[in-house]
CSV table of C-alpha atoms in Angstrom, one decimal:
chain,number,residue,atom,x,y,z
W,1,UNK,CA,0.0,0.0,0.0
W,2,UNK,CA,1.6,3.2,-0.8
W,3,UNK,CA,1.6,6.8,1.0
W,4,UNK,CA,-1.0,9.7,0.1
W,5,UNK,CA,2.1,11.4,-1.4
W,6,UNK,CA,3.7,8.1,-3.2
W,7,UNK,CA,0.2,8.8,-4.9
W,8,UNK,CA,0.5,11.9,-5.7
W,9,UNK,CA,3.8,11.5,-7.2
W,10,UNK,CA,2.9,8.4,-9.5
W,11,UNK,CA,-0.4,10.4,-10.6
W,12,UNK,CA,2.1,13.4,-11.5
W,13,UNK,CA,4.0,11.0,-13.6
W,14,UNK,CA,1.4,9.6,-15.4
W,15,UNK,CA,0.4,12.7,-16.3
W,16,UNK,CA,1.4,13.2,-20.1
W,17,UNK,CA,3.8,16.0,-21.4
W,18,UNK,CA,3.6,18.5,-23.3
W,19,UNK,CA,6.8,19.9,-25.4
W,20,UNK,CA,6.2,23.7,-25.2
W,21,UNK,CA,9.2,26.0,-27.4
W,22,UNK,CA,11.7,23.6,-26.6
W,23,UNK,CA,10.3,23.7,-22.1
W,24,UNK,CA,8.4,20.2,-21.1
W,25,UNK,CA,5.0,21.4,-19.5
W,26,UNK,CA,2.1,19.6,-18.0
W,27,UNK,CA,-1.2,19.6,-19.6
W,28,UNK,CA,-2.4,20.6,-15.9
W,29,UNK,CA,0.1,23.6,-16.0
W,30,UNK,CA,-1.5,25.2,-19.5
W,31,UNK,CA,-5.0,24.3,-18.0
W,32,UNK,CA,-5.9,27.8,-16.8
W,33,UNK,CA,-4.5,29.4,-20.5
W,34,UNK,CA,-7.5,27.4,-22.0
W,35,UNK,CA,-4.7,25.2,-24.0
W,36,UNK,CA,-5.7,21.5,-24.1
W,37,UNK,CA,-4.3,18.7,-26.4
W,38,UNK,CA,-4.2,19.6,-30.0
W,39,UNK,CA,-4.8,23.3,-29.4
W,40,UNK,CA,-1.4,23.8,-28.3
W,41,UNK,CA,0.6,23.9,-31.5
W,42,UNK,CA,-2.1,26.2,-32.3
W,43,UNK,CA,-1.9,28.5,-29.6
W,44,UNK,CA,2.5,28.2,-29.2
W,45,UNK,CA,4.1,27.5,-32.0
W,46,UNK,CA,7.0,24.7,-31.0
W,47,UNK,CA,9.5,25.5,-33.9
W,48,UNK,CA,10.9,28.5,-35.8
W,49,UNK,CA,9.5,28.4,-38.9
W,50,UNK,CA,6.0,28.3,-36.7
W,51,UNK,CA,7.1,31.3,-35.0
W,52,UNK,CA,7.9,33.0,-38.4
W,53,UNK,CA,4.7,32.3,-39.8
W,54,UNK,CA,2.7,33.3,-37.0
W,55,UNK,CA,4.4,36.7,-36.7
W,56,UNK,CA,3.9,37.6,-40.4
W,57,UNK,CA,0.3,36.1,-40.3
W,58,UNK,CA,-0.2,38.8,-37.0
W,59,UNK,CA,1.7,41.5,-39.1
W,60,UNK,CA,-0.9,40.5,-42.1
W,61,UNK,CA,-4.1,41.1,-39.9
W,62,UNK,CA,-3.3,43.9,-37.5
W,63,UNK,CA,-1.3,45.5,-41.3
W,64,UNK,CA,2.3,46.4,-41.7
W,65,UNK,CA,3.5,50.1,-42.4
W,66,UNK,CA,5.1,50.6,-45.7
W,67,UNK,CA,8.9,50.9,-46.2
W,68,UNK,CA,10.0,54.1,-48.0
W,69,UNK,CA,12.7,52.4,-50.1
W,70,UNK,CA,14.7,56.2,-50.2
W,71,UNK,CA,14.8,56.0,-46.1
W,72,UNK,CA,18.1,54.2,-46.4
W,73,UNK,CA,19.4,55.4,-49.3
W,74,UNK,CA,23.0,56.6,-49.5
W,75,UNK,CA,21.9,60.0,-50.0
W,76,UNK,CA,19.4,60.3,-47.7
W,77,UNK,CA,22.2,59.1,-44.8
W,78,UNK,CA,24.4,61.5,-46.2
W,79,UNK,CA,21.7,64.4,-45.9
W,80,UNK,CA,20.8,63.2,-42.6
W,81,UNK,CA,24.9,63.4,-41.5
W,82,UNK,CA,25.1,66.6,-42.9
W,83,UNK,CA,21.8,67.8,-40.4
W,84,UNK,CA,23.5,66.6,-37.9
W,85,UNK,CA,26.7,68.1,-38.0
W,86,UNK,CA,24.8,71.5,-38.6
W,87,UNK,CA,22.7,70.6,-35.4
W,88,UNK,CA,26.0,70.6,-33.2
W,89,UNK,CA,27.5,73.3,-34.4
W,90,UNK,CA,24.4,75.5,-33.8
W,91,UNK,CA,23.7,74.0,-30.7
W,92,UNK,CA,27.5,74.8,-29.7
W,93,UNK,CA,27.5,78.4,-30.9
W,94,UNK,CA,23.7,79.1,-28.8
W,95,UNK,CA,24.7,77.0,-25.6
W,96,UNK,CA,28.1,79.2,-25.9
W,97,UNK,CA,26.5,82.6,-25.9
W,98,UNK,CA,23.3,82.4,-24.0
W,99,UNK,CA,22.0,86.1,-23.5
W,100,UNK,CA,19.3,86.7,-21.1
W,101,UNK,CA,16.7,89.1,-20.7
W,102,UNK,CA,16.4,90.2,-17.0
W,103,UNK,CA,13.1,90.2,-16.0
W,104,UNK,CA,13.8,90.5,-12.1
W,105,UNK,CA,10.2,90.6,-10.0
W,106,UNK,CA,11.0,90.2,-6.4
W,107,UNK,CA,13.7,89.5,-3.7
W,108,UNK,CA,15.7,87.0,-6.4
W,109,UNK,CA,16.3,89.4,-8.7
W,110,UNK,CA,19.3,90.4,-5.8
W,111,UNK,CA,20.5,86.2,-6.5
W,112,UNK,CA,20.2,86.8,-10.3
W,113,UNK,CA,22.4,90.0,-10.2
W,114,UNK,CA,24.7,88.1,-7.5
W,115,UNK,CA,25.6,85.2,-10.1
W,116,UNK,CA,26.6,88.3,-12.4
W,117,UNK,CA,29.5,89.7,-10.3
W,118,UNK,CA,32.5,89.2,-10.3
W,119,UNK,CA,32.5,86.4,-7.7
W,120,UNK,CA,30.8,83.8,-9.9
W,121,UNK,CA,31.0,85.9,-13.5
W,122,UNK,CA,28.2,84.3,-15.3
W,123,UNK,CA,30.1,86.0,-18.4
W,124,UNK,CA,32.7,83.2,-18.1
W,125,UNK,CA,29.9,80.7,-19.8
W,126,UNK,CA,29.1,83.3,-22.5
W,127,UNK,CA,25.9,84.4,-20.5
W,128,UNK,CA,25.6,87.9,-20.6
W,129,UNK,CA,22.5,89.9,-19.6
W,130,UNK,CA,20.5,92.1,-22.0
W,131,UNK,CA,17.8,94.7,-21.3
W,132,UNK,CA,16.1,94.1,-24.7
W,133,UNK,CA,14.1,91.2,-25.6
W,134,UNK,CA,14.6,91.3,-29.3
W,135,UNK,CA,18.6,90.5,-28.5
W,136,UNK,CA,18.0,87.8,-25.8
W,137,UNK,CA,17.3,83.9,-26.2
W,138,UNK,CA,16.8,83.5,-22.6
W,139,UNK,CA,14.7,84.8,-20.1
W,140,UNK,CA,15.0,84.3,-16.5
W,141,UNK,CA,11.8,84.8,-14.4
W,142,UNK,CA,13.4,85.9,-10.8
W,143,UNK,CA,10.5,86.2,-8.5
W,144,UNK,CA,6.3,86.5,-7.7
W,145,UNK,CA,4.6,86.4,-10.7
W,146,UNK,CA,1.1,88.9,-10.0
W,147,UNK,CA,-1.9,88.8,-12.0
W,148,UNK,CA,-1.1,92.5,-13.0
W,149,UNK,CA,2.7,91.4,-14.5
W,150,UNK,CA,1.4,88.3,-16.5
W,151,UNK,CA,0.5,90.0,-19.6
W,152,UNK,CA,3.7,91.8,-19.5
W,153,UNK,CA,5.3,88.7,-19.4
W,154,UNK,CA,3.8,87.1,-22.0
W,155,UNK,CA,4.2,90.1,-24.3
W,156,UNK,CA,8.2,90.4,-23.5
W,157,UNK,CA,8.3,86.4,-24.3
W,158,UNK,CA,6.3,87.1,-27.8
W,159,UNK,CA,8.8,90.0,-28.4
W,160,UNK,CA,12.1,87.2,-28.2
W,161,UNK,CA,13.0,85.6,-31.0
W,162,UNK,CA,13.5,82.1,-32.0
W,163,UNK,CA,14.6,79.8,-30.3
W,164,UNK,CA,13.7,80.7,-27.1
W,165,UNK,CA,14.3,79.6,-23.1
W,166,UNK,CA,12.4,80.2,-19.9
W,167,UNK,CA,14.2,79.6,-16.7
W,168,UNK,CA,12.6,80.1,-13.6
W,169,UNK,CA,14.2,80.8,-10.6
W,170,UNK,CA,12.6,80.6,-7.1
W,171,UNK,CA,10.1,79.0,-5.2
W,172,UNK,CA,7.7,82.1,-6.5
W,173,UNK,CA,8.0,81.4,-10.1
W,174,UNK,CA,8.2,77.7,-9.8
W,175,UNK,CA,4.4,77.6,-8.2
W,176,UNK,CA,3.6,80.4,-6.3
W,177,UNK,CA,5.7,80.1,-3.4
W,178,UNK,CA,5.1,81.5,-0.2
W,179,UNK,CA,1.5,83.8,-1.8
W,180,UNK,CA,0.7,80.7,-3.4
W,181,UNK,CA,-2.9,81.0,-2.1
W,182,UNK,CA,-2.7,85.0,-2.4
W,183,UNK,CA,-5.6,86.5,-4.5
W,184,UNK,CA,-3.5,88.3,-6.4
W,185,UNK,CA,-0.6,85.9,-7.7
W,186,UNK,CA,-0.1,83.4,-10.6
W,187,UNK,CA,0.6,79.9,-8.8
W,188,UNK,CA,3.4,79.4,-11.5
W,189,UNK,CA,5.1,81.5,-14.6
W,190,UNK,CA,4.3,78.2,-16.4
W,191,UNK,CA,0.7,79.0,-17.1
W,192,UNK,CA,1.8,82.1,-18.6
W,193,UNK,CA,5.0,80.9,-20.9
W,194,UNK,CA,6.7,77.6,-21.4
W,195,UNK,CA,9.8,76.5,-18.8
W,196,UNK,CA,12.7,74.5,-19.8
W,197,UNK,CA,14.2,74.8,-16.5
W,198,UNK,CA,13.4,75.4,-12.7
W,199,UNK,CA,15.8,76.5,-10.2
W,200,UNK,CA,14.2,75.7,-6.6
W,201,UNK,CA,14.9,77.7,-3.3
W,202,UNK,CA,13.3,81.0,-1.6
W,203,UNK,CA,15.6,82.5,-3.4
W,204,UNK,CA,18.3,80.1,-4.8
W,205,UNK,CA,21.6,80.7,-4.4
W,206,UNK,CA,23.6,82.3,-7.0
W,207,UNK,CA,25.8,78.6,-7.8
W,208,UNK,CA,22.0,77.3,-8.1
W,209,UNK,CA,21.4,79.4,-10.4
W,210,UNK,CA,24.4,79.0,-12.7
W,211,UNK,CA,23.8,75.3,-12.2
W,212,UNK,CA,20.4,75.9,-13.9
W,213,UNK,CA,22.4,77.9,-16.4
W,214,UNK,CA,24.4,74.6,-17.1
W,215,UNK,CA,21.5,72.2,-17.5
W,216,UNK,CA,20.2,74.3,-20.0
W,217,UNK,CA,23.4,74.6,-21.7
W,218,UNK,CA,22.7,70.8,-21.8
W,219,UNK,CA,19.3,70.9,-22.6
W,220,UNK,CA,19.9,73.1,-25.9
W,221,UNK,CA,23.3,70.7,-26.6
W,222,UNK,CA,20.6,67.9,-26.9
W,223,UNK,CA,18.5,69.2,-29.6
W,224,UNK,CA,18.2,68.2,-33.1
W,225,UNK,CA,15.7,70.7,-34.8
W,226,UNK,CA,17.4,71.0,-38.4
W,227,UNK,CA,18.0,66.7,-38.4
W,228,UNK,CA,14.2,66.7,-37.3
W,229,UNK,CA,12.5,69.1,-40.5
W,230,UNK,CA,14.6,67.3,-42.9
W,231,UNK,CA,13.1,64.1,-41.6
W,232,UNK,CA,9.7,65.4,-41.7
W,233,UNK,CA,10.1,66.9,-45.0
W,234,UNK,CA,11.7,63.3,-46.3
W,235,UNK,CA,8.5,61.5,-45.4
């Protein structure tokens, strides 16, 4: 007479196998997936050539996008080398000379002017400050954004030209700050222009700032605008 679990081990091994992508499975295992008997080579392909065909019989049903034959033409690689070599050198020569408009609102506006002494000399990076925004390509929002200075925001923004960067620096510009829930002030210069960067504190520090200066410089290093119309245009 054998043991409850002498049993269960010669009931396991009568229990046939299944050959499932090269694995051995029990019919009990594949049970729950619905897969019984003959179904399986349906439902798992156990060879290659299976696999082959059931990958362009789901690329038949679900449709396949066509292949532009030009896309990896020589001269299409050779256009798309010569975008990107444009790309890093105008990415080098704006990263390189980064002029920002001051638009200085509250208490760091004193931080902003700080990182442009001669302790830290922002001019050292090629960052130097302009009072017109027709000649800058940055703007750095330094403070508390009111409801009465948005429009004036948005209108010096419109007035840069392109390309264009927002930084924002402090906890004030970021989302309000410290009059977040003040009747009277916009909870965040991102509702009224775009931001590529924010600088956090109440007010960062002047090396915080510069920092943000540097990411930015990393940010527009990273961009690809003339390989990205040609590709569009290719299409």
């Amino acid at each position: 007479r054998h043991s409850p679990a002498c049993a269960m081990l010669t009931h396991a091994a009568r229990r046939p196998l299944l050959s499932l992508g090269g694995a051995t499975l029990r019919s009990k295992t594949l049970a729950p997936l619905g897969v019984h008997g003959g179904r399986l080579a349906a439902a798992y392909p156990t060879t290659r050539n299976d696999s082959r065909d059931a990958s362009s019989r789901a690329a038949a049903k679900f449709g396949q996008l066509a292949v532009d034959p030009l896309a990896n033409s020589p001269s299409v690689q050779g256009a798309e080398y010569v975008m990107t070599q444009f790309d890093r050198l105008a990415n080098w020569a704006r990263k390189s000379s980064m002029w920002p408009m001051t638009f200085g609102l509250a208490c760091c506006a004193v931080e902003m002017m700080h990182a442009a002494a001669a302790r830290y000399d922002m001019d050292r990076f090629g960052i130097l400050f302009r009072a017109s925004p027709r000649q800058s390509d940055v703007m750095i929002v330094a403070g508390t954004l009111t409801n009465k200075m948005a429009p004036a925001l948005r209108k010096v923004y419109d007035q840069m030209p392109e390309p264009r960067y927002v930084l924002s620096m402090g906890s004030c510009a970021n989302g309000g700050g410290y009059y977040h829930y003040s009747y009277s002030v916009v909870r965040g210069c991102d509702r009224i222009v775009p931001v590529d960067i924010y600088v956090p504190g109440c007010p960062p520090t002047a090396e915080a700032l510069i920092y943000g200066l540097l990411q930015l410089q990393k940010k527009i290093n990273r961009e690809r605008s003339a390989l990205n119309w040609f590709q569009r245009h290719i299409q």
